[in-house]
XYZ file of C-alpha atoms in Angstrom:
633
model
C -6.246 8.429 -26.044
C -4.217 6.189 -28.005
C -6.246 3.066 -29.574
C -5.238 -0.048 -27.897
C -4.677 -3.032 -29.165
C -6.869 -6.519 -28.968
C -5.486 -9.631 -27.443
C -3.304 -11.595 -29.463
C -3.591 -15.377 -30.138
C -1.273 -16.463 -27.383
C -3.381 -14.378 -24.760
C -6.283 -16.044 -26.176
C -4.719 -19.170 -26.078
C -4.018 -18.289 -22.200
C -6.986 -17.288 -21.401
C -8.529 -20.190 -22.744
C -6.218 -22.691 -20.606
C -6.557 -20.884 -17.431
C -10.691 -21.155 -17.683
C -10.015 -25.057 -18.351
C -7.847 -25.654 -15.452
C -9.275 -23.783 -12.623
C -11.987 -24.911 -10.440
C -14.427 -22.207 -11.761
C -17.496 -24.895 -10.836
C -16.831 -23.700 -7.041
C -18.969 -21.129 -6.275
C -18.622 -20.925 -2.634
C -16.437 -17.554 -2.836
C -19.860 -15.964 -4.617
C -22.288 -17.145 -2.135
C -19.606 -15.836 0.867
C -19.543 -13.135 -0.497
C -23.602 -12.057 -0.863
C -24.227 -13.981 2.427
C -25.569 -11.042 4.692
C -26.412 -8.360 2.115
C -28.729 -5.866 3.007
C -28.899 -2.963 1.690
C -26.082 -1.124 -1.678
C -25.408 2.869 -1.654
C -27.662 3.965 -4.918
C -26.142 5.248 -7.100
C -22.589 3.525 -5.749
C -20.767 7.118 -6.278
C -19.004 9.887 -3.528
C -18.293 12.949 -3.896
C -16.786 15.569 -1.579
C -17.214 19.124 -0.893
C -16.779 19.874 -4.207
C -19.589 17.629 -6.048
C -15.728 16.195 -7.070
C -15.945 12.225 -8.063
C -13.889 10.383 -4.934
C -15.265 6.933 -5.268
C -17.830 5.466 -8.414
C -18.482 2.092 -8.268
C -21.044 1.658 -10.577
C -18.211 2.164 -13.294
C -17.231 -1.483 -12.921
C -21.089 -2.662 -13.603
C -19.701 -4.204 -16.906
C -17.847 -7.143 -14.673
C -21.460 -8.248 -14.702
C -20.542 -9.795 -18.060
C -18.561 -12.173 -19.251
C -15.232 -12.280 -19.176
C -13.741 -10.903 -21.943
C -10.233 -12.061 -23.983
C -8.685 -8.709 -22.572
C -8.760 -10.397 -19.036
C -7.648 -13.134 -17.336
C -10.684 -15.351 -16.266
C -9.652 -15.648 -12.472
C -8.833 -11.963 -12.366
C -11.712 -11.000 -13.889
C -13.821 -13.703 -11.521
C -12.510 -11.772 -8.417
C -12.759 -8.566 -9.581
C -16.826 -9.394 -9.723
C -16.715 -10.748 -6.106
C -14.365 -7.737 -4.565
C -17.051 -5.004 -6.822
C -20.209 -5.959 -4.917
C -20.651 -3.542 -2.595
C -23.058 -2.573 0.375
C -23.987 -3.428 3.911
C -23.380 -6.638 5.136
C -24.587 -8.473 8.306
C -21.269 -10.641 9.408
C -22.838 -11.837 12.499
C -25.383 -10.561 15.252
C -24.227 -7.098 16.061
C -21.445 -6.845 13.422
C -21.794 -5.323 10.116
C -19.284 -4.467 7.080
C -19.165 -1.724 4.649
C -17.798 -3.156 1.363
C -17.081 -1.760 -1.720
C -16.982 1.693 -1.033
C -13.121 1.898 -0.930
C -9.947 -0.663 -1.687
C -10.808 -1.487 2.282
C -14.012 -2.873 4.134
C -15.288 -0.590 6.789
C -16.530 -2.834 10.160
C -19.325 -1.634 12.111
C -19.759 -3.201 15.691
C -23.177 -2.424 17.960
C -22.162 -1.473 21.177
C -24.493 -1.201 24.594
C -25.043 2.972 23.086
C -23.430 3.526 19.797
C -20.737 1.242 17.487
C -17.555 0.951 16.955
C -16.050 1.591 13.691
C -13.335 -0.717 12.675
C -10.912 0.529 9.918
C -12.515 3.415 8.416
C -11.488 3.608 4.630
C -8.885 6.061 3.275
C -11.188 9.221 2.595
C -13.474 10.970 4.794
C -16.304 10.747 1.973
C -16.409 7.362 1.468
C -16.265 6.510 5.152
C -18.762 9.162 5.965
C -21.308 7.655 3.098
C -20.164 3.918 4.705
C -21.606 5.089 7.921
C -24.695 6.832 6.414
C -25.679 3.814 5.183
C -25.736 1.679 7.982
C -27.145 4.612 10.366
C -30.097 3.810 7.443
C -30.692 0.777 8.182
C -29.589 -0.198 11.542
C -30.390 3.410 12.895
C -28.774 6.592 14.400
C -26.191 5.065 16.650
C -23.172 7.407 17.780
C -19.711 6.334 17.170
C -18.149 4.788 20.045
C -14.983 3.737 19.701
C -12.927 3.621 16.388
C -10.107 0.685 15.926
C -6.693 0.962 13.058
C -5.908 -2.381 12.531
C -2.939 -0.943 10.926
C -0.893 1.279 9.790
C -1.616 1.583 6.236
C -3.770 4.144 4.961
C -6.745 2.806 3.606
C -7.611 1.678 7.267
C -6.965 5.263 8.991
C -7.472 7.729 6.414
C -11.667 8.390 6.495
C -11.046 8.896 10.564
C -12.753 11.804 10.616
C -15.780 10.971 8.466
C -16.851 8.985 10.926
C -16.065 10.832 14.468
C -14.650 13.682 15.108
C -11.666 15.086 17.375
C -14.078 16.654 19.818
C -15.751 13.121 20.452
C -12.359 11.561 20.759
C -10.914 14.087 22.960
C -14.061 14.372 25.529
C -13.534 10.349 26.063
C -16.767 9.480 23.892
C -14.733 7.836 21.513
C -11.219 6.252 22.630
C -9.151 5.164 19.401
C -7.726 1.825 19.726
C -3.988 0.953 17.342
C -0.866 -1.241 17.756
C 1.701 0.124 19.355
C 3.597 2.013 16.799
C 0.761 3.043 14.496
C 1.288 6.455 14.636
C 5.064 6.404 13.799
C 4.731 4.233 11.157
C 1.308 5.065 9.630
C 3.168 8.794 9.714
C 6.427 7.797 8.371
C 5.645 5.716 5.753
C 3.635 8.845 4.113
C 5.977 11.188 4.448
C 9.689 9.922 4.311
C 9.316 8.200 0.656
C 5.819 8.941 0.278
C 6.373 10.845 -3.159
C 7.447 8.314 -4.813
C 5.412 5.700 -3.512
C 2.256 7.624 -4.342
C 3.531 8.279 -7.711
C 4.382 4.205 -8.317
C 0.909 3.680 -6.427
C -0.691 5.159 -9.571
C 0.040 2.200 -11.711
C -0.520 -0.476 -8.841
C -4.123 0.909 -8.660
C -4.367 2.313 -12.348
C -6.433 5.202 -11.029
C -5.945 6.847 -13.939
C -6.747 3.993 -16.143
C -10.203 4.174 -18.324
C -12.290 1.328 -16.686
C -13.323 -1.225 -19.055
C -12.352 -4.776 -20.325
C -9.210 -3.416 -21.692
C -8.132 -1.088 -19.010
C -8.754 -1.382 -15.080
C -11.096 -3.864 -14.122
C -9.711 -3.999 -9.846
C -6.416 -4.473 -7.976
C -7.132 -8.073 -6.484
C -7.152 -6.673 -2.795
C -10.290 -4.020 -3.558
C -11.012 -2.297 -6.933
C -8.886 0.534 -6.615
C -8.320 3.703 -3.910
C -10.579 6.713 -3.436
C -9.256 10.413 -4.086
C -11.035 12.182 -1.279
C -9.632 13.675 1.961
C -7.321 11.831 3.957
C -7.721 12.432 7.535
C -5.881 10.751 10.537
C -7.088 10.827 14.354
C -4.046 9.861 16.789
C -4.989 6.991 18.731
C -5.722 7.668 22.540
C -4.894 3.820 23.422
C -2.186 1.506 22.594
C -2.531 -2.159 22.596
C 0.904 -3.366 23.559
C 0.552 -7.221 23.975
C -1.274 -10.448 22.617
C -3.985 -11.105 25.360
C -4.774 -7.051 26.084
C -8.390 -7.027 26.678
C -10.117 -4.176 26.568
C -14.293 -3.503 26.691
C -15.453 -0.656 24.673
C -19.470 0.108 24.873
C -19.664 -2.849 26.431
C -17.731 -5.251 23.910
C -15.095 -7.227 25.000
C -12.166 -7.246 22.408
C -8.802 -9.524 22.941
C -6.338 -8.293 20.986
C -3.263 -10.236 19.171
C -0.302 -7.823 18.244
C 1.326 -8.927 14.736
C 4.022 -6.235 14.434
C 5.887 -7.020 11.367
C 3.540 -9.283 8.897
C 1.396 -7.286 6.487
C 2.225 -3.818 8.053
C 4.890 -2.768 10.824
C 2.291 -2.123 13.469
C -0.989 -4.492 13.051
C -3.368 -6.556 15.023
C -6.439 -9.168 14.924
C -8.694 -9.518 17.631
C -11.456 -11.848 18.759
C -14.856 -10.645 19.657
C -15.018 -13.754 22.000
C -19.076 -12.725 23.151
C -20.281 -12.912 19.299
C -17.761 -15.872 18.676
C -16.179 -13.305 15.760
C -12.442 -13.048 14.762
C -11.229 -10.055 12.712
C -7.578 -10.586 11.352
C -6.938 -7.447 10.142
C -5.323 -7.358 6.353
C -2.789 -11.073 7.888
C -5.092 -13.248 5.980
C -7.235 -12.326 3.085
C -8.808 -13.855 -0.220
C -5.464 -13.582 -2.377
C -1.934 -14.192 -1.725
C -0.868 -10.866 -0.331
C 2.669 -8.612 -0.741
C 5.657 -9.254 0.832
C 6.757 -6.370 -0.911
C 4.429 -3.679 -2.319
C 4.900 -2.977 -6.086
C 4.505 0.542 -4.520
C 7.647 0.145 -2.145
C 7.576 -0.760 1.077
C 10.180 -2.615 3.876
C 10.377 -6.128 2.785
C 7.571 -8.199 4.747
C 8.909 -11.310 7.317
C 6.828 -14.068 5.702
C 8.300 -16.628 8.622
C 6.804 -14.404 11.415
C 3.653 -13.878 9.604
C 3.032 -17.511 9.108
C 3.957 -18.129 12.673
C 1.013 -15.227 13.673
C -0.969 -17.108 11.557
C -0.282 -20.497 13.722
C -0.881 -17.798 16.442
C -4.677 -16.681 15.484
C -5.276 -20.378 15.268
C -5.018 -21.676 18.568
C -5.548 -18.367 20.146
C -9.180 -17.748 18.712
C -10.380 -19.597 15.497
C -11.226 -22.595 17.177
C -14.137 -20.493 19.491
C -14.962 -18.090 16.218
C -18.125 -19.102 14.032
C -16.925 -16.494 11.481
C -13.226 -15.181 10.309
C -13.383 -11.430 8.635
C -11.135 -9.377 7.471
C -10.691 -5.628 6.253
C -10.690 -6.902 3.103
C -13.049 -9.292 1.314
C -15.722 -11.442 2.245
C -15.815 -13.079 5.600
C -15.492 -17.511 6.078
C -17.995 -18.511 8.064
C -17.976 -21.825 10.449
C -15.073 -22.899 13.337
C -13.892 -25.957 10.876
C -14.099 -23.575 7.686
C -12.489 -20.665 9.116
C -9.870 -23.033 10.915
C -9.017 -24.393 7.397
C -8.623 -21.044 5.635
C -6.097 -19.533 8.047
C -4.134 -22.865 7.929
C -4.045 -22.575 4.237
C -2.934 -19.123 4.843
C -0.268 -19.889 7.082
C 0.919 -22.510 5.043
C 1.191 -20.781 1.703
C 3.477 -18.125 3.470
C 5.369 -20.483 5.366
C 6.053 -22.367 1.695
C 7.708 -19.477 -0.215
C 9.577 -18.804 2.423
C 11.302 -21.778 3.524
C 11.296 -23.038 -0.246
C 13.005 -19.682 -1.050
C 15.621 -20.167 1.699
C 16.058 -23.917 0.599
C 16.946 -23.090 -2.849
C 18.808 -19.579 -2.239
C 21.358 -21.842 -0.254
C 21.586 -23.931 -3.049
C 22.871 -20.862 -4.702
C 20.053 -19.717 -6.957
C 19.043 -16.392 -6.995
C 15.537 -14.363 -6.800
C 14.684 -14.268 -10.528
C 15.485 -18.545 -11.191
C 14.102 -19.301 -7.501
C 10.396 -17.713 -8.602
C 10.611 -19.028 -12.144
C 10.448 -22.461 -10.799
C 8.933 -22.675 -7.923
C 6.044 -24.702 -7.581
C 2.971 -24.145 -4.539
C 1.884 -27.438 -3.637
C -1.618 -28.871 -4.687
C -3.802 -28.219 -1.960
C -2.342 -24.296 -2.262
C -2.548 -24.423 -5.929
C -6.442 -25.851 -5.942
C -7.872 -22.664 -3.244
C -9.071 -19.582 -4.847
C -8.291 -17.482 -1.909
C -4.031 -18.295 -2.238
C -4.018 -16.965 -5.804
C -1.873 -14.121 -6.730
C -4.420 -11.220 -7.594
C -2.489 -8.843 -5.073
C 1.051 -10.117 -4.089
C 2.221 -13.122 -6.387
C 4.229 -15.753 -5.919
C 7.045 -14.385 -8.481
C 7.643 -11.212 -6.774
C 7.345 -12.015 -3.455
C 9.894 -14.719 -3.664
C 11.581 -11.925 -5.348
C 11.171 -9.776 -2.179
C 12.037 -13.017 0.450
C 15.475 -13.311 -1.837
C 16.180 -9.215 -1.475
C 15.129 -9.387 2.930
C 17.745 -11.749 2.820
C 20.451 -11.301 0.411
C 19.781 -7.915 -1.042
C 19.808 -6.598 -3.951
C 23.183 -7.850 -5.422
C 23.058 -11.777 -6.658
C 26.318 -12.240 -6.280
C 27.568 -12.249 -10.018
C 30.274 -9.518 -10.072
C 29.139 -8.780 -13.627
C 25.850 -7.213 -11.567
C 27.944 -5.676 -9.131
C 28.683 -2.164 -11.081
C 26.574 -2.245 -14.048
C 25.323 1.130 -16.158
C 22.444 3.040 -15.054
C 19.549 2.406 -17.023
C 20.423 5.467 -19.804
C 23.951 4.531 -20.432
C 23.073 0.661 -20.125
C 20.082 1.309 -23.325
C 22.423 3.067 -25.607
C 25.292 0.665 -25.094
C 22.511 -2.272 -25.304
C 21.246 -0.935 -28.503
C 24.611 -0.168 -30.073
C 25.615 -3.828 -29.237
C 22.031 -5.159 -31.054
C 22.656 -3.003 -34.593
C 20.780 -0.043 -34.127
C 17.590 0.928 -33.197
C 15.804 -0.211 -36.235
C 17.459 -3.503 -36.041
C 15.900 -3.548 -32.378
C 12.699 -2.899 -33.311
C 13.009 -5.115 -36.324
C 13.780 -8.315 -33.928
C 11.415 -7.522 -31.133
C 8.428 -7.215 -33.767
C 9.273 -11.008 -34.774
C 9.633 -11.770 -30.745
C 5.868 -10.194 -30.392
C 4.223 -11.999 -33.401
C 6.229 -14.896 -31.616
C 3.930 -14.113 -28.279
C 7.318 -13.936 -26.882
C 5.897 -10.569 -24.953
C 8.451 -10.722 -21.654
C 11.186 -10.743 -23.920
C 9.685 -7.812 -26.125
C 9.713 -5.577 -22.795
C 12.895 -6.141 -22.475
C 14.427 -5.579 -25.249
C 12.230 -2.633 -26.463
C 13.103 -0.730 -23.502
C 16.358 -0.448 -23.805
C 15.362 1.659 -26.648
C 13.008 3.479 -24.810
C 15.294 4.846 -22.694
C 18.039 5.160 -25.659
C 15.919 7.378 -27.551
C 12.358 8.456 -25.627
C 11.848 10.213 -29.145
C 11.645 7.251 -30.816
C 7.906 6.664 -31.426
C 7.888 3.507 -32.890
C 9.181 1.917 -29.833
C 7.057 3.812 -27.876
C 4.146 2.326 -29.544
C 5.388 -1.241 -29.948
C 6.199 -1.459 -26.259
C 2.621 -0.207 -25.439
C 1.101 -2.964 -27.596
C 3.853 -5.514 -25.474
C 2.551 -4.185 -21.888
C -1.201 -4.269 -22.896
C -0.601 -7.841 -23.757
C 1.217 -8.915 -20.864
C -1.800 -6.555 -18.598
C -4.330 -8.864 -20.682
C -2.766 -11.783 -19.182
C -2.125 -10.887 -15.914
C -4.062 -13.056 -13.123
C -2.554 -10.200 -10.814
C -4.602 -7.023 -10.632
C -1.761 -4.773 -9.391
C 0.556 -6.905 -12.238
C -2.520 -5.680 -14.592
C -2.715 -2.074 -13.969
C 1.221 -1.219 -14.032
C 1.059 -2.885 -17.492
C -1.748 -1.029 -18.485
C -0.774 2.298 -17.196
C 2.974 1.770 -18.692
C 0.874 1.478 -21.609
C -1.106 4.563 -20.998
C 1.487 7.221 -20.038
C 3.928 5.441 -23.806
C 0.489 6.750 -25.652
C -0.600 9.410 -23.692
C 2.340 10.763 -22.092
C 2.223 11.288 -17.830
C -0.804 11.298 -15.693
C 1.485 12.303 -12.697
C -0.229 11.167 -9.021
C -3.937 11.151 -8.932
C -3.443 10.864 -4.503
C -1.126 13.275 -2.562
C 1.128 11.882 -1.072
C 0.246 12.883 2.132
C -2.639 14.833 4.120
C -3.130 17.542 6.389
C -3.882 15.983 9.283
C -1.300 13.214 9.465
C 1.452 15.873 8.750
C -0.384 17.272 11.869
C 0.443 14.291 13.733
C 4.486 14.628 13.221
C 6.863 14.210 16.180
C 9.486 17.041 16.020
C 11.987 14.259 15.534
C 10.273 13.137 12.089
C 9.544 16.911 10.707
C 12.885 17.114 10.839
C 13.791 13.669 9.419
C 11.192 14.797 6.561
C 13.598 17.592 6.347
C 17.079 16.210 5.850
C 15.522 13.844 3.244
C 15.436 16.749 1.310
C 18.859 18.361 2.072
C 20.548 19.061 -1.659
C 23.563 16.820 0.093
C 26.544 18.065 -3.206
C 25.068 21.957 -2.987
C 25.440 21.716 1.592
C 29.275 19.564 1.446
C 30.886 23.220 2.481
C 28.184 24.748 4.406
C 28.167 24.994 8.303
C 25.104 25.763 10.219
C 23.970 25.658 13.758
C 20.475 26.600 15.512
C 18.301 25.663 18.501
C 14.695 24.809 18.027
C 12.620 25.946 21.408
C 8.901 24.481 21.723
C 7.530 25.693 24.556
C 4.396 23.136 23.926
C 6.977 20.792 24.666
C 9.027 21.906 26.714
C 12.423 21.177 25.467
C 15.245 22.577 22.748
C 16.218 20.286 19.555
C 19.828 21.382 18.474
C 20.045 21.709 14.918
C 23.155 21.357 13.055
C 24.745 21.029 9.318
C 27.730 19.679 8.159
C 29.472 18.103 5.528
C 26.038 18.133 3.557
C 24.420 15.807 6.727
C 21.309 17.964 8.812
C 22.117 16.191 12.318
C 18.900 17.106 15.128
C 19.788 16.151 18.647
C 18.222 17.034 21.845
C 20.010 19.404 24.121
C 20.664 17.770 27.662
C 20.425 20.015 30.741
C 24.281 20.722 31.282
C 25.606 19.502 27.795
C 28.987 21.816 26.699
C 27.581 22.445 23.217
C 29.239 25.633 21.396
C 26.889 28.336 20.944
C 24.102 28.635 18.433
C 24.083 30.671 15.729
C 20.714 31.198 16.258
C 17.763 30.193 18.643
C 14.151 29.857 17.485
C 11.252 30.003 19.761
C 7.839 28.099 18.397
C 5.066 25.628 18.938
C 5.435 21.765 17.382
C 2.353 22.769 15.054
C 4.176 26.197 13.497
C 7.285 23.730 12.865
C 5.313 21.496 10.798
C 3.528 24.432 8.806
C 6.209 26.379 7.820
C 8.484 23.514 6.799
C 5.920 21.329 5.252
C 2.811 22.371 5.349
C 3.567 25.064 2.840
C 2.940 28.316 5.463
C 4.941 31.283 4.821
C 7.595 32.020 7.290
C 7.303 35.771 7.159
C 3.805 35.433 8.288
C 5.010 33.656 11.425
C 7.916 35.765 12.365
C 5.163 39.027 11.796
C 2.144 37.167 13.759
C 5.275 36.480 16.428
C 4.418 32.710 16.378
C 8.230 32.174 15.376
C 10.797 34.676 17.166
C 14.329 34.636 16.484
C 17.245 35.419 18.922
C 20.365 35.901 17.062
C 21.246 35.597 13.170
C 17.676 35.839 11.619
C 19.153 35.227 7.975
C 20.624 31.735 8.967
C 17.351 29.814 8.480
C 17.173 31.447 5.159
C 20.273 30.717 3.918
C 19.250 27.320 5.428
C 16.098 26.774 3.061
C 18.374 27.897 -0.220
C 19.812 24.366 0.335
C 16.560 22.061 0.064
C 14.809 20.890 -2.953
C 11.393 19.725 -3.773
C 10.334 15.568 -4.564
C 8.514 15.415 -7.778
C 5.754 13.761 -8.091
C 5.692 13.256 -11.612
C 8.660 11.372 -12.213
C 8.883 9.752 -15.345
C 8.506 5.485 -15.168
C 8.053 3.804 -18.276
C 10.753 7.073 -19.946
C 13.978 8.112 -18.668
């Protein structure tokens, strides 16, 4: 690996400031945070199958220190509350897995087994979650298993803790939003190749853990890299008030579609006085929009689900938890904390709108804006996850867009063209360099990224620039109060001295490609239609599944793959060919990687009609890649 560099004066300097003005005295967070421990998984490493490493948390037992220069003090203060890890007593009858996973894992004792609440992203980790508490708390059966949402890291270890047996013989019914399954699906497939590949610097994965490389992501520490699994849910709460009883626990649920994730929920445990709100409110100021990528976030409904959870529940809850974190206990406590939740949201957004109509845009909007005192002074609003610069960023783009309205923005270069004509303008290269090395003894490090870039992507060759923009991004990670801020410095850092680590996840998993509609395998597959290489190609074909009982029409034209379903009595021309199959055989052959010939031999596929037209088909698809260059053109 290339040697890093040590923190400069001004990061010093930085780090030295933000350790004199916070309010480091209050120690409340830390003794939240141990309240309840029982018992920690010795040694804190998974593996899977293959005795490979999916989860180590002992490798962040050197936050235990002090905080070093390479860090900034409040990151590195959460990152020690967000490592401890363990079982957890929230409340009679309700336990949490922490620290085994960027998520928590709740466990709830039901009248014969428990419910599992969110069950990490990889089967391992959830499996050794569960192991642990069946230790200490004893061999109960799983239950009942609850997604808050649709995001991965409270779905994917599904089947470490039940299995599809249980779920399908009514032992354990699996409670979601409405919509979890479309959207937990979706967002893994459509554009999951390059999330997962811009997910590897939020998390830093591939980052050496240390002081001066990933020390946590704000939210959790980072993700696991075992087997993602996905169980579809066998019942859908549709509406705020749904009650349900599951082994003998009453659960009211409150739906939240469209504030941290598309499909999400909180619920009260009214009998043990308990409210979970799912990932709405947790110990940082959270992402409007994902570094990763995501659909911009509504901040204005999420603050107003917030005023929601308030008068529906917290005032009869003696302890708030989350899937995240540590819990609050105490009504007035817990009341306070979601109020300060709701408010913080509710600021950057209406103090975005307020000075977008005064006609500034994103980038001068979250330079200046200001969170009030009372915001400003609690630990749990601080930006180690979402911050306030790019998600009044994000509130600017849900509402305007990209374009700021400066027609000098409105056709600019591509990134290439724009770095040679930038560098031309600036002298040269070496004259570049030359000025940005003054800017960085200067501290002036923002400025340095800039500038250095653009000859980055002039000349990738070029290994001074390389190396000085490294040194820029390792200083700007040093300072970084953001975790996910932190490790896509760092990493940017990493792959200029290294070269690419590529995605340490897959993008997506057996068993939620498993879980496609026939609609969305076929989305999936026009996302992927070469549209230049298809303009003067014509295709037609019908898709029978007899497990479904119904023909999709299939049709390609002017470099567009339309999918339609045919209508008893519809006057549609004649297919060029028909293909006869099961929902499951779609989704191998096209995604899952299974070779067609087998299933035309095996008969699982038959063709009526011109056999060849699928093939000729396929010659117009390409692959994603999911080793896409970031910090190099």
């Amino acid at each position: 690996m290339g040697t890093t560099t040590d923190p400069s004066s001004y990061i010093i300097e930085q780090q030295q400031r933000t350790t004199a003005e916070l309010p480091f005295s209050d120690t409340t967070d830390q003794a939240d945070a141990d309240r309840g421990f029982i018992a920690a998984l010795e040694p804190g490493v998974v593996h899977d199958a293959d005795g490979n490493v999916v989860w180590d948390s002992d490798s962040y037992s050197f936050l235990q220190g002090s905080c070093p220069a390479s860090v900034n003090p409040s990151l590195w203060r959460q990152s020690g509350l967000v490592v401890k890890q363990g079982l957890y007593e929230v409340t009679e009858g309700i336990y949490q897995i922490r620290g085994l996973d960027l998520s928590n894992m709740t466990l709830v004792e039901g009248e014969t087994g428990v419910l599992v609440i969110d069950p990490l992203i990889s089967a391992e980790t959830a499996r050794a979650g569960l192991e642990l508490y069946r230790a200490h708390r004893g061999e109960r059966p799983v239950t009942g298993l609850i997604y808050t949402h649709s995001h991965v890291d409270h779905f994917g270890g599904a089947r470490g803790v039940t299995d599809v047996e249980d779920v399908e013989a009514g032992r354990c019914p699996v409670l979601a939003p409405a919509g979890f399954l479309e959207h937990a699906v979706a967002e893994n497939v459509y554009a999951g190749t390059a999330m997962a590949r811009r997910a590897a610097y939020m998390y830093g994965a591939a980052l050496p853990r240390g002081p001066r490389g990933q020390v946590g992501a704000g939210l959790g520490q980072t993700t696991s890299t075992g087997t993602v699994t996905l169980i579809a849910p066998t019942l859908d709460i549709t509406h705020t008030g749904q009650e349900e009883t599951v082994d003998g626990v009453r659960i009211v649920f409150q739906i939240t579609p469209g504030t941290e994730a598309p499909a999400e929920m909180n619920f009260h445990f009214p009998d043990h006085r308990a409210l979970c709100m799912a990932e709405n409110a947790t110990h940082t100021l959270h992402n409007l929009l994902t570094l990763r990528g995501a659909l911009v976030r509504d901040p204005h409904v999420w603050s107003q689900y917030l005023t929601e959870a308030i008068n529906l529940f917290a005032r009869d809850a003696d302890v708030v938890f989350a899937s995240h974190h540590w819990p609050t206990w105490g009504t007035d406590r817990g009341v306070e904390y979601l109020a300060l939740q709701r408010d913080l949201y509710a600021y950057l957004h209406d103090q975005t709108l307020r000075r977008l109509n005064q006609g500034y845009v994103g980038a001068e909007i979250a330079e200046t804006i200001q969170l009030p005192p009372a915001l400003e002074a609690a630990w749990h609003t601080h930006g180690y996850y979402g911050s306030v610069s790019h998600n009044v960023k994000a509130i600017y783009q849900r509402y305007m867009g990209w374009f700021d309205g400066n027609p000098a923005h409105l056709w600019e270069h591509p990134p290439v063209e724009s770095a040679k004509r930038h560098v031309e303008f600036m002298g040269g290269a070496d004259e570049v360099l030359r000025k940005a090395r003054i800017a960085y003894d200067n501290g002036d490090y923002r400025w340095v990224a800039q500038v250095v870039d653009y000859v980055v992507f002039a000349d990738p060759a070029n290994e001074a620039a390389k190396t000085l923009q490294a040194s820029t991004f390792e200083q700007l990670g040093y300072g970084a109060e953001n975790g996910t801020w932190r490790n896509f410095y760092l990493m940017g850092a990493y792959e200029l001295r290294n070269g690419g680590v590529g995605t340490p996840t897959k993008a997506s998993s057996p068993t939620m490609l498993a879980e496609l509609t026939v609609e969305q395998v076929f989305d999936a597959l026009s996302l992927r239609l070469d549209g230049p290489k298809a303009w003067h190609e014509k295709a037609t074909s019908d898709w029978v599944f007899t497990d479904e009982n119904r023909t999709r029409r299939l049709e390609l034209r002017n470099g567009v793959l339309l999918h339609y379903d045919r209508r008893d009595g519809d006057r549609l021309p004649p297919a060029e060919a028909t293909f006869t199959l099961t929902r499951a055989t779609l989704i191998g052959v096209l995604l899952a990687g299974r070779d067609l010939q087998a299933a035309l031999r095996s008969g699982a596929i038959t063709i009526d009609g011109d056999a060849q037209s699928f093939v000729r088909l396929t010659a117009l698809f390409d692959e994603p890649d999911p080793d896409f260059a970031i910090v190099t053109p």
